[in-house]
Amino acid sequence: MYKTLGKSLRQYKKPSFFTMVFMALEVSMEVMLPFLMAKILDRGFGTQDIGYILKIGLLMCLIACLSMTFGILGGKFSSDSSAGFAGNLREDIYKNIQTFSFENIDRFSASSLITRLTTDITNIQNAFQMVLKTIIRAPFTIIFAFTMAAYTNTKLALDILIIIPVVAAILIGIVYKVHPYFIQVFRKYDRLNQTVQEDINGVRVVKSYVREDKEIEKFKQASEEIKRIFMKAEKIIALNSPIMQIAIYSSLLIVYWFGAKYVVGGSMSAGELTSFIMYMMQILNSLMMVSMIFVMIVISEASVERVSEVLTENSTLTSPRNATKEIENGEIEFKDVAFKYHDQSAESDLKHISLRISSGETVGIIGGTGSGKTSLIQLIPRLYDVSEGAVYVSGNNVKDYDLVTLRDQVSMVLQKNTLFSGTILENLRWGNEEATFEEVRHAAKLAQADSFIQAFPDGYETILDQGGTNVSGGQKQRLTIARALLKNPKILILDDSTSAVDTKTDRRIRQALLEELPDVTKIIVAQRISSIQEADWIIVMDEGKINGMGTHEELLDKNKIYQEVYESQIKGGRISEE
Ligand SMILES: Nc1ncnc2c1ncn2[C@@H]1O[C@H](COP(=O)(O)OP(=O)(O)OP(=O)(O)O)[C@@H](O)[C@H]1O
Ligand SMILES: [Mg+2]
């Protein structure tokens, strides 16, 4: 787990190493001070030797300055490396998320990924900085200071030794108790982020259903829960400080008690006792730091786990080695395909799908909601992989193609589509970055989008809001079709992509596609019979299976579901176009 994260350290290995070196240097300077202090007290004051006092005093100043410089340098390197490390981690995670397949994305929720990219990484950054600064410093201080203390008075040093295991045991106890709380806290963070993300994205729906109060309540609950767990955890962590204080003062008491005896008895000088006490303080301070580090590690451990989970998640869909990089034509074949979204679910979402679409054909797909239309067509550009059987494009299994080639040549307008913030032109060029303005316009014309784009004051430079909320539903659909056309695909799939477009415009789009792109295989998923009735042939889906295939007339003649849909739409007046 830590190894996975360590890979992101990269160029910050050196600064991290320097941090530890400078911290060690700082410690080696610090431990000299009490020793010199004792010298001044015992020799300087004892003999009133001003020259000696000044000499040692100056040396102490010099050492203190050096120690400070090393400390500052250590601090600088530690903040550089921890901020850099966090930056690398963020980039690495983001890069990996971009390789995720739809299946991977289904597994992690969007809000959880965001928490991991933000809160979790900040936690790791803080912990990493603390650890870097302390991992060498604390043990070095303890060892050096103890050695110097033992050198000053071995007996007294041994008396102090008993306190250390007691403190250590208490610290481990605290860590053990507090750990489960932090694991819980991050799960709740996910929930909180989910609420926020959902509500902000769907703010228009929230408002139209006047759900503000309910949503505030939902947020409050999520937030309260985090507060509650944090308070529980902090209550335990808060014990850390008083326990350490007790440890510090009781050891001081021991030192004073025995030390005073030794001084009176003559086996220790007053200067030695003073320096001994200073060493004691250094040791206890370091123990305190170690205890804080323990807490930090515990807090960040849950984060480390969550971040490395994303880093080690492999895309369930990858291009094969020696992938085929060319697709000759738009022929599609399904051979006894079954598919399910979750391996563990008992029922397949698609069953026994076998069909063959010749290159250049126009095929309609119709069926009730949830009948598996989207599931079926998603298998062609390999947004998901089949569970059984195989899908072929241009005679080759889709799994043999390079993913980029496949998705460029099989252009799919998703049912749940989005535009991104930016100009219309930029959005359309997602289909093909190198497209000239004329090419973009041509695609827009085919999708019947050119005229309304021209009608905007800024035309193609009109800025779209995030998600494309400043255009109408039907306009948005036409823009997404234009974007897909710019790919110059061999296969074009429209998943319910004209549902918000009026029937007249819908017809014009189909006609334009038919006339201008005769060689492109076109698959049109629709709820309206009028959208597909002129297709070469039509597939009727029902409960994940193909219920019937044939031309409009054949299906009207034989297929019950098709007849029913037709009847209902005639009665509803939807079939009467123009
Ligand atoms: N990402 C997903 N994860 C799990 N199950 C899913 C997912 N998407 C769809 N399903 C399930 O698969 C089944 C088929 O859904 P699909 O989206 O293919 O239907 P559809 O025919 O496209 O419906 P609609 O006309 O409403 O778009 C449904 O039972 C649905 O609940
Ligand atoms: Mg669908």
mmCIF file of C-alpha atoms in Angstrom, residues 106-369:
data_model
loop_
_atom_site.group_PDB
_atom_site.id
_atom_site.type_symbol
_atom_site.label_atom_id
_atom_site.label_comp_id
_atom_site.label_asym_id
_atom_site.label_seq_id
_atom_site.Cartn_x
_atom_site.Cartn_y
_atom_site.Cartn_z
ATOM 1 C CA ASP A 106 -19.695 2.223 -11.858
ATOM 2 C CA ARG A 107 -17.612 0.716 -9.052
ATOM 3 C CA PHE A 108 -16.360 3.974 -7.505
ATOM 4 C CA SER A 109 -18.892 6.717 -7.118
ATOM 5 C CA ALA A 110 -17.937 10.123 -8.538
ATOM 6 C CA SER A 111 -18.196 11.771 -5.126
ATOM 7 C CA SER A 112 -15.927 9.198 -3.556
ATOM 8 C CA LEU A 113 -13.330 9.830 -6.236
ATOM 9 C CA ILE A 114 -13.514 13.549 -5.490
ATOM 10 C CA THR A 115 -13.031 13.010 -1.729
ATOM 11 C CA ARG A 116 -10.053 10.847 -2.502
ATOM 12 C CA LEU A 117 -8.547 13.494 -4.763
ATOM 13 C CA THR A 118 -8.984 16.262 -2.211
ATOM 14 C CA THR A 119 -9.472 15.489 1.498
ATOM 15 C CA ASP A 120 -7.601 12.196 1.462
ATOM 16 C CA ILE A 121 -4.611 13.609 -0.361
ATOM 17 C CA THR A 122 -4.401 16.627 1.946
ATOM 18 C CA ASN A 123 -4.332 14.211 4.864
ATOM 19 C CA ILE A 124 -1.542 12.241 3.312
ATOM 20 C CA GLN A 125 0.366 15.425 2.546
ATOM 21 C CA ASN A 126 0.203 16.595 6.176
ATOM 22 C CA ALA A 127 1.129 13.220 7.551
ATOM 23 C CA PHE A 128 3.981 12.853 5.111
ATOM 24 C CA GLN A 129 5.427 16.216 6.079
ATOM 25 C CA MET A 130 5.249 15.394 9.786
ATOM 26 C CA VAL A 131 6.764 11.977 9.285
ATOM 27 C CA LEU A 132 9.603 13.359 7.177
ATOM 28 C CA LYS A 133 10.450 15.907 9.824
ATOM 29 C CA THR A 134 10.209 13.569 12.753
ATOM 30 C CA ILE A 135 11.211 10.145 11.589
ATOM 31 C CA ILE A 136 14.915 10.911 11.967
ATOM 32 C CA ARG A 137 14.705 13.825 14.342
ATOM 33 C CA ALA A 138 12.807 12.171 17.173
ATOM 34 C CA PRO A 139 14.763 8.918 17.465
ATOM 35 C CA PHE A 140 18.050 10.803 17.010
ATOM 36 C CA THR A 141 17.140 13.257 19.749
ATOM 37 C CA ILE A 142 16.120 10.464 22.072
ATOM 38 C CA ILE A 143 19.310 8.483 21.446
ATOM 39 C CA PHE A 144 21.704 11.466 21.509
ATOM 40 C CA ALA A 145 20.091 13.165 24.453
ATOM 41 C CA PHE A 146 19.918 9.935 26.391
ATOM 42 C CA THR A 147 23.561 9.151 25.639
ATOM 43 C CA MET A 148 24.600 12.625 26.771
ATOM 44 C CA ALA A 149 22.402 12.338 29.850
ATOM 45 C CA ALA A 150 23.897 8.938 30.650
ATOM 46 C CA TYR A 151 27.360 10.410 30.121
ATOM 47 C CA THR A 152 26.496 13.147 32.587
ATOM 48 C CA ASN A 153 25.063 10.767 35.160
ATOM 49 C CA THR A 154 24.465 7.110 34.307
ATOM 50 C CA LYS A 155 22.558 6.225 37.417
ATOM 51 C CA LEU A 156 20.033 8.997 37.052
ATOM 52 C CA ALA A 157 19.594 8.218 33.358
ATOM 53 C CA LEU A 158 18.721 4.606 34.176
ATOM 54 C CA ASP A 159 16.151 5.766 36.732
ATOM 55 C CA ILE A 160 14.415 7.687 33.964
ATOM 56 C CA LEU A 161 14.363 4.743 31.606
ATOM 57 C CA ILE A 162 11.364 3.166 33.310
ATOM 58 C CA ILE A 163 9.048 5.939 32.229
ATOM 59 C CA ILE A 164 9.527 5.307 28.483
ATOM 60 C CA PRO A 165 7.779 1.912 28.101
ATOM 61 C CA VAL A 166 4.851 3.213 30.159
ATOM 62 C CA VAL A 167 4.378 6.173 27.816
ATOM 63 C CA ALA A 168 4.778 3.970 24.740
ATOM 64 C CA ALA A 169 2.141 1.516 25.975
ATOM 65 C CA ILE A 170 -0.353 4.321 26.563
ATOM 66 C CA LEU A 171 0.252 5.786 23.108
ATOM 67 C CA ILE A 172 -0.271 2.459 21.376
ATOM 68 C CA GLY A 173 -3.500 2.043 23.327
ATOM 69 C CA ILE A 174 -4.793 5.388 22.061
ATOM 70 C CA VAL A 175 -3.916 4.583 18.467
ATOM 71 C CA TYR A 176 -5.624 1.232 18.700
ATOM 72 C CA LYS A 177 -8.828 2.774 19.995
ATOM 73 C CA VAL A 178 -8.987 5.665 17.594
ATOM 74 C CA HIS A 179 -8.243 3.920 14.303
ATOM 75 C CA PRO A 180 -11.721 2.518 13.535
ATOM 76 C CA TYR A 181 -13.284 5.965 13.935
ATOM 77 C CA PHE A 182 -11.194 7.451 11.190
ATOM 78 C CA ILE A 183 -12.056 4.671 8.801
ATOM 79 C CA GLN A 184 -15.717 5.497 9.413
ATOM 80 C CA VAL A 185 -15.185 9.205 8.993
ATOM 81 C CA PHE A 186 -14.023 8.946 5.413
ATOM 82 C CA ARG A 187 -16.976 6.854 4.383
ATOM 83 C CA LYS A 188 -19.188 9.590 5.773
ATOM 84 C CA TYR A 189 -17.190 12.164 3.855
ATOM 85 C CA ASP A 190 -18.106 10.304 0.693
ATOM 86 C CA ARG A 191 -21.764 10.532 1.666
ATOM 87 C CA LEU A 192 -21.459 14.255 2.376
ATOM 88 C CA ASN A 193 -19.770 14.923 -0.933
ATOM 89 C CA GLN A 194 -22.370 12.871 -2.716
ATOM 90 C CA THR A 195 -25.156 14.971 -1.253
ATOM 91 C CA VAL A 196 -23.414 18.190 -2.184
ATOM 92 C CA GLN A 197 -22.507 17.057 -5.666
ATOM 93 C CA GLU A 198 -25.952 15.721 -6.433
ATOM 94 C CA ASP A 199 -27.707 18.797 -5.145
ATOM 95 C CA ILE A 200 -25.494 21.310 -6.871
ATOM 96 C CA ASN A 201 -25.641 19.432 -10.169
ATOM 97 C CA GLY A 202 -29.360 18.996 -9.897
ATOM 98 C CA VAL A 203 -30.072 22.362 -8.336
ATOM 99 C CA ARG A 204 -32.776 23.111 -10.895
ATOM 100 C CA VAL A 205 -34.656 19.942 -10.029
ATOM 101 C CA VAL A 206 -34.242 20.607 -6.318
ATOM 102 C CA LYS A 207 -35.782 24.041 -6.809
ATOM 103 C CA SER A 208 -38.614 22.916 -9.015
ATOM 104 C CA TYR A 209 -39.628 20.302 -6.450
ATOM 105 C CA VAL A 210 -39.126 22.835 -3.634
ATOM 106 C CA ARG A 211 -36.872 20.309 -1.941
ATOM 107 C CA GLU A 212 -34.445 22.887 -0.510
ATOM 108 C CA ASP A 213 -35.389 22.272 3.122
ATOM 109 C CA LYS A 214 -35.245 18.515 2.744
ATOM 110 C CA GLU A 215 -31.874 18.741 1.024
ATOM 111 C CA ILE A 216 -30.526 21.048 3.725
ATOM 112 C CA GLU A 217 -31.711 18.496 6.280
ATOM 113 C CA LYS A 218 -29.978 15.691 4.356
ATOM 114 C CA PHE A 219 -26.759 17.663 4.274
ATOM 115 C CA LYS A 220 -27.060 18.499 7.948
ATOM 116 C CA GLN A 221 -27.423 14.851 8.834
ATOM 117 C CA ALA A 222 -24.373 13.849 6.827
ATOM 118 C CA SER A 223 -22.419 16.708 8.337
ATOM 119 C CA GLU A 224 -23.623 15.930 11.887
ATOM 120 C CA GLU A 225 -22.499 12.361 11.563
ATOM 121 C CA ILE A 226 -19.002 13.411 10.609
ATOM 122 C CA LYS A 227 -18.940 15.813 13.523
ATOM 123 C CA ARG A 228 -20.078 13.102 15.906
ATOM 124 C CA ILE A 229 -17.420 10.627 14.856
ATOM 125 C CA PHE A 230 -14.716 13.267 14.865
ATOM 126 C CA MET A 231 -15.707 14.295 18.358
ATOM 127 C CA LYS A 232 -15.542 10.716 19.549
ATOM 128 C CA ALA A 233 -12.137 10.255 17.995
ATOM 129 C CA GLU A 234 -10.858 13.596 19.226
ATOM 130 C CA LYS A 235 -11.996 12.784 22.759
ATOM 131 C CA ILE A 236 -9.610 9.876 22.769
ATOM 132 C CA ILE A 237 -6.866 11.774 21.016
ATOM 133 C CA ALA A 238 -7.250 14.607 23.498
ATOM 134 C CA LEU A 239 -6.063 12.182 26.189
ATOM 135 C CA ASN A 240 -2.756 12.113 24.415
ATOM 136 C CA SER A 241 -1.721 15.552 25.605
ATOM 137 C CA PRO A 242 -2.509 15.248 29.353
ATOM 138 C CA ILE A 243 -0.948 11.816 29.454
ATOM 139 C CA MET A 244 2.224 13.180 27.949
ATOM 140 C CA GLN A 245 2.174 16.101 30.381
ATOM 141 C CA ILE A 246 1.859 13.723 33.314
ATOM 142 C CA ALA A 247 4.748 11.705 31.918
ATOM 143 C CA ILE A 248 6.870 14.825 31.527
ATOM 144 C CA TYR A 249 6.213 16.158 34.986
ATOM 145 C CA SER A 250 6.584 12.852 36.738
ATOM 146 C CA SER A 251 9.941 12.283 35.078
ATOM 147 C CA LEU A 252 10.955 15.787 36.076
ATOM 148 C CA LEU A 253 9.925 14.983 39.617
ATOM 149 C CA ILE A 254 12.055 11.861 39.557
ATOM 150 C CA VAL A 255 15.010 13.818 38.190
ATOM 151 C CA TYR A 256 14.648 16.564 40.780
ATOM 152 C CA TRP A 257 14.181 14.108 43.610
ATOM 153 C CA PHE A 258 17.168 11.906 42.851
ATOM 154 C CA GLY A 259 19.208 14.689 41.266
ATOM 155 C CA ALA A 260 18.920 16.875 44.351
ATOM 156 C CA LYS A 261 20.081 13.976 46.480
ATOM 157 C CA TYR A 262 23.090 13.408 44.257
ATOM 158 C CA VAL A 263 23.980 17.091 44.256
ATOM 159 C CA VAL A 264 23.751 17.283 48.040
ATOM 160 C CA GLY A 265 25.677 14.032 48.328
ATOM 161 C CA GLY A 266 28.342 15.526 46.053
ATOM 162 C CA SER A 267 28.214 12.928 43.255
ATOM 163 C CA MET A 268 26.718 15.459 40.809
ATOM 164 C CA SER A 269 27.311 19.136 40.210
ATOM 165 C CA ALA A 270 24.532 21.766 39.907
ATOM 166 C CA GLY A 271 25.526 22.343 36.260
ATOM 167 C CA GLU A 272 25.248 18.645 35.500
ATOM 168 C CA LEU A 273 21.789 18.539 37.007
ATOM 169 C CA THR A 274 20.706 21.526 34.919
ATOM 170 C CA SER A 275 21.955 19.975 31.695
ATOM 171 C CA PHE A 276 20.438 16.661 32.686
ATOM 172 C CA ILE A 277 17.065 18.336 33.045
ATOM 173 C CA MET A 278 17.465 19.936 29.638
ATOM 174 C CA TYR A 279 18.235 16.555 28.089
ATOM 175 C CA MET A 280 15.231 15.169 29.823
ATOM 176 C CA MET A 281 13.076 17.879 28.271
ATOM 177 C CA GLN A 282 14.499 17.121 24.838
ATOM 178 C CA ILE A 283 13.728 13.426 25.205
ATOM 179 C CA LEU A 284 10.195 14.036 26.408
ATOM 180 C CA ASN A 285 9.550 16.570 23.688
ATOM 181 C CA SER A 286 10.600 14.013 21.134
ATOM 182 C CA LEU A 287 8.334 11.425 22.690
ATOM 183 C CA MET A 288 5.516 13.928 22.424
ATOM 184 C CA MET A 289 6.319 14.385 18.749
ATOM 185 C CA VAL A 290 6.383 10.656 18.220
ATOM 186 C CA SER A 291 2.972 10.418 19.822
ATOM 187 C CA MET A 292 1.625 13.129 17.516
ATOM 188 C CA ILE A 293 3.076 11.321 14.552
ATOM 189 C CA PHE A 294 1.305 8.184 15.645
ATOM 190 C CA VAL A 295 -1.973 10.043 15.617
ATOM 191 C CA MET A 296 -1.208 11.532 12.195
ATOM 192 C CA ILE A 297 -0.357 8.130 10.789
ATOM 193 C CA VAL A 298 -3.563 6.708 12.139
ATOM 194 C CA ILE A 299 -5.611 9.524 10.634
ATOM 195 C CA SER A 300 -3.892 9.210 7.309
ATOM 196 C CA GLU A 301 -3.860 5.428 7.148
ATOM 197 C CA ALA A 302 -7.476 5.323 6.079
ATOM 198 C CA SER A 303 -6.639 7.918 3.413
ATOM 199 C CA VAL A 304 -3.611 5.985 2.229
ATOM 200 C CA GLU A 305 -5.794 2.939 1.811
ATOM 201 C CA ARG A 306 -8.422 4.811 -0.162
ATOM 202 C CA VAL A 307 -5.929 6.536 -2.419
ATOM 203 C CA SER A 308 -3.994 3.394 -3.202
ATOM 204 C CA GLU A 309 -7.278 1.665 -4.005
ATOM 205 C CA VAL A 310 -7.792 4.089 -6.873
ATOM 206 C CA LEU A 311 -4.149 3.959 -7.921
ATOM 207 C CA THR A 312 -4.101 0.175 -8.155
ATOM 208 C CA GLU A 313 -7.481 -0.151 -9.845
ATOM 209 C CA ASN A 314 -6.782 -1.440 -13.316
ATOM 210 C CA SER A 315 -9.023 -0.541 -16.178
ATOM 211 C CA THR A 316 -11.232 -3.488 -16.966
ATOM 212 C CA LEU A 317 -10.937 -2.560 -20.619
ATOM 213 C CA THR A 318 -7.593 -2.250 -22.320
ATOM 214 C CA SER A 319 -6.336 -2.415 -25.861
ATOM 215 C CA PRO A 320 -4.756 -5.771 -26.649
ATOM 216 C CA ARG A 321 -1.125 -6.078 -27.697
ATOM 217 C CA ASN A 322 -0.697 -6.040 -31.476
ATOM 218 C CA ALA A 323 -4.082 -4.374 -31.651
ATOM 219 C CA THR A 324 -5.674 -3.924 -35.060
ATOM 220 C CA LYS A 325 -5.615 -0.233 -35.894
ATOM 221 C CA GLU A 326 -7.811 -0.200 -38.924
ATOM 222 C CA ILE A 327 -11.487 -0.814 -39.383
ATOM 223 C CA GLU A 328 -12.392 -1.521 -42.983
ATOM 224 C CA ASN A 329 -16.134 -1.206 -42.985
ATOM 225 C CA GLY A 330 -19.136 -0.756 -40.770
ATOM 226 C CA GLU A 331 -20.315 -4.340 -40.616
ATOM 227 C CA ILE A 332 -21.486 -5.456 -37.175
ATOM 228 C CA GLU A 333 -22.184 -8.930 -35.893
ATOM 229 C CA PHE A 334 -23.354 -10.216 -32.490
ATOM 230 C CA LYS A 335 -22.855 -13.940 -31.911
ATOM 231 C CA ASP A 336 -24.954 -15.300 -29.061
ATOM 232 C CA VAL A 337 -24.067 -12.414 -26.769
ATOM 233 C CA ALA A 338 -25.021 -12.297 -23.104
ATOM 234 C CA PHE A 339 -24.160 -9.389 -20.862
ATOM 235 C CA LYS A 340 -24.565 -8.382 -17.244
ATOM 236 C CA TYR A 341 -23.446 -5.215 -15.483
ATOM 237 C CA HIS A 342 -22.514 -7.004 -12.268
ATOM 238 C CA ASP A 343 -20.815 -10.385 -12.310
ATOM 239 C CA GLN A 344 -22.654 -11.435 -9.200
ATOM 240 C CA SER A 345 -26.179 -10.688 -10.433
ATOM 241 C CA ALA A 346 -28.185 -13.791 -11.194
ATOM 242 C CA GLU A 347 -30.040 -12.516 -14.256
ATOM 243 C CA SER A 348 -28.229 -11.331 -17.365
ATOM 244 C CA ASP A 349 -29.166 -7.868 -18.617
ATOM 245 C CA LEU A 350 -28.857 -9.129 -22.199
ATOM 246 C CA LYS A 351 -29.452 -12.703 -23.340
ATOM 247 C CA HIS A 352 -28.932 -14.646 -26.578
ATOM 248 C CA ILE A 353 -28.333 -11.701 -28.825
ATOM 249 C CA SER A 354 -27.417 -12.743 -32.360
ATOM 250 C CA LEU A 355 -27.677 -10.357 -35.276
ATOM 251 C CA ARG A 356 -25.824 -9.132 -38.305
ATOM 252 C CA ILE A 357 -25.840 -5.610 -39.706
ATOM 253 C CA SER A 358 -24.264 -5.034 -43.121
ATOM 254 C CA SER A 359 -22.038 -2.062 -43.718
ATOM 255 C CA GLY A 360 -23.998 1.050 -44.660
ATOM 256 C CA GLU A 361 -27.356 -0.199 -43.411
ATOM 257 C CA THR A 362 -29.642 1.879 -41.257
ATOM 258 C CA VAL A 363 -31.066 -0.134 -38.375
ATOM 259 C CA GLY A 364 -33.653 1.008 -35.877
ATOM 260 C CA ILE A 365 -33.928 -0.317 -32.335
ATOM 261 C CA ILE A 366 -37.123 0.063 -30.365
ATOM 262 C CA GLY A 367 -38.382 -1.372 -27.075
ATOM 263 C CA GLY A 368 -39.739 -0.370 -23.686
ATOM 264 C CA THR A 369 -37.610 1.419 -21.120
#
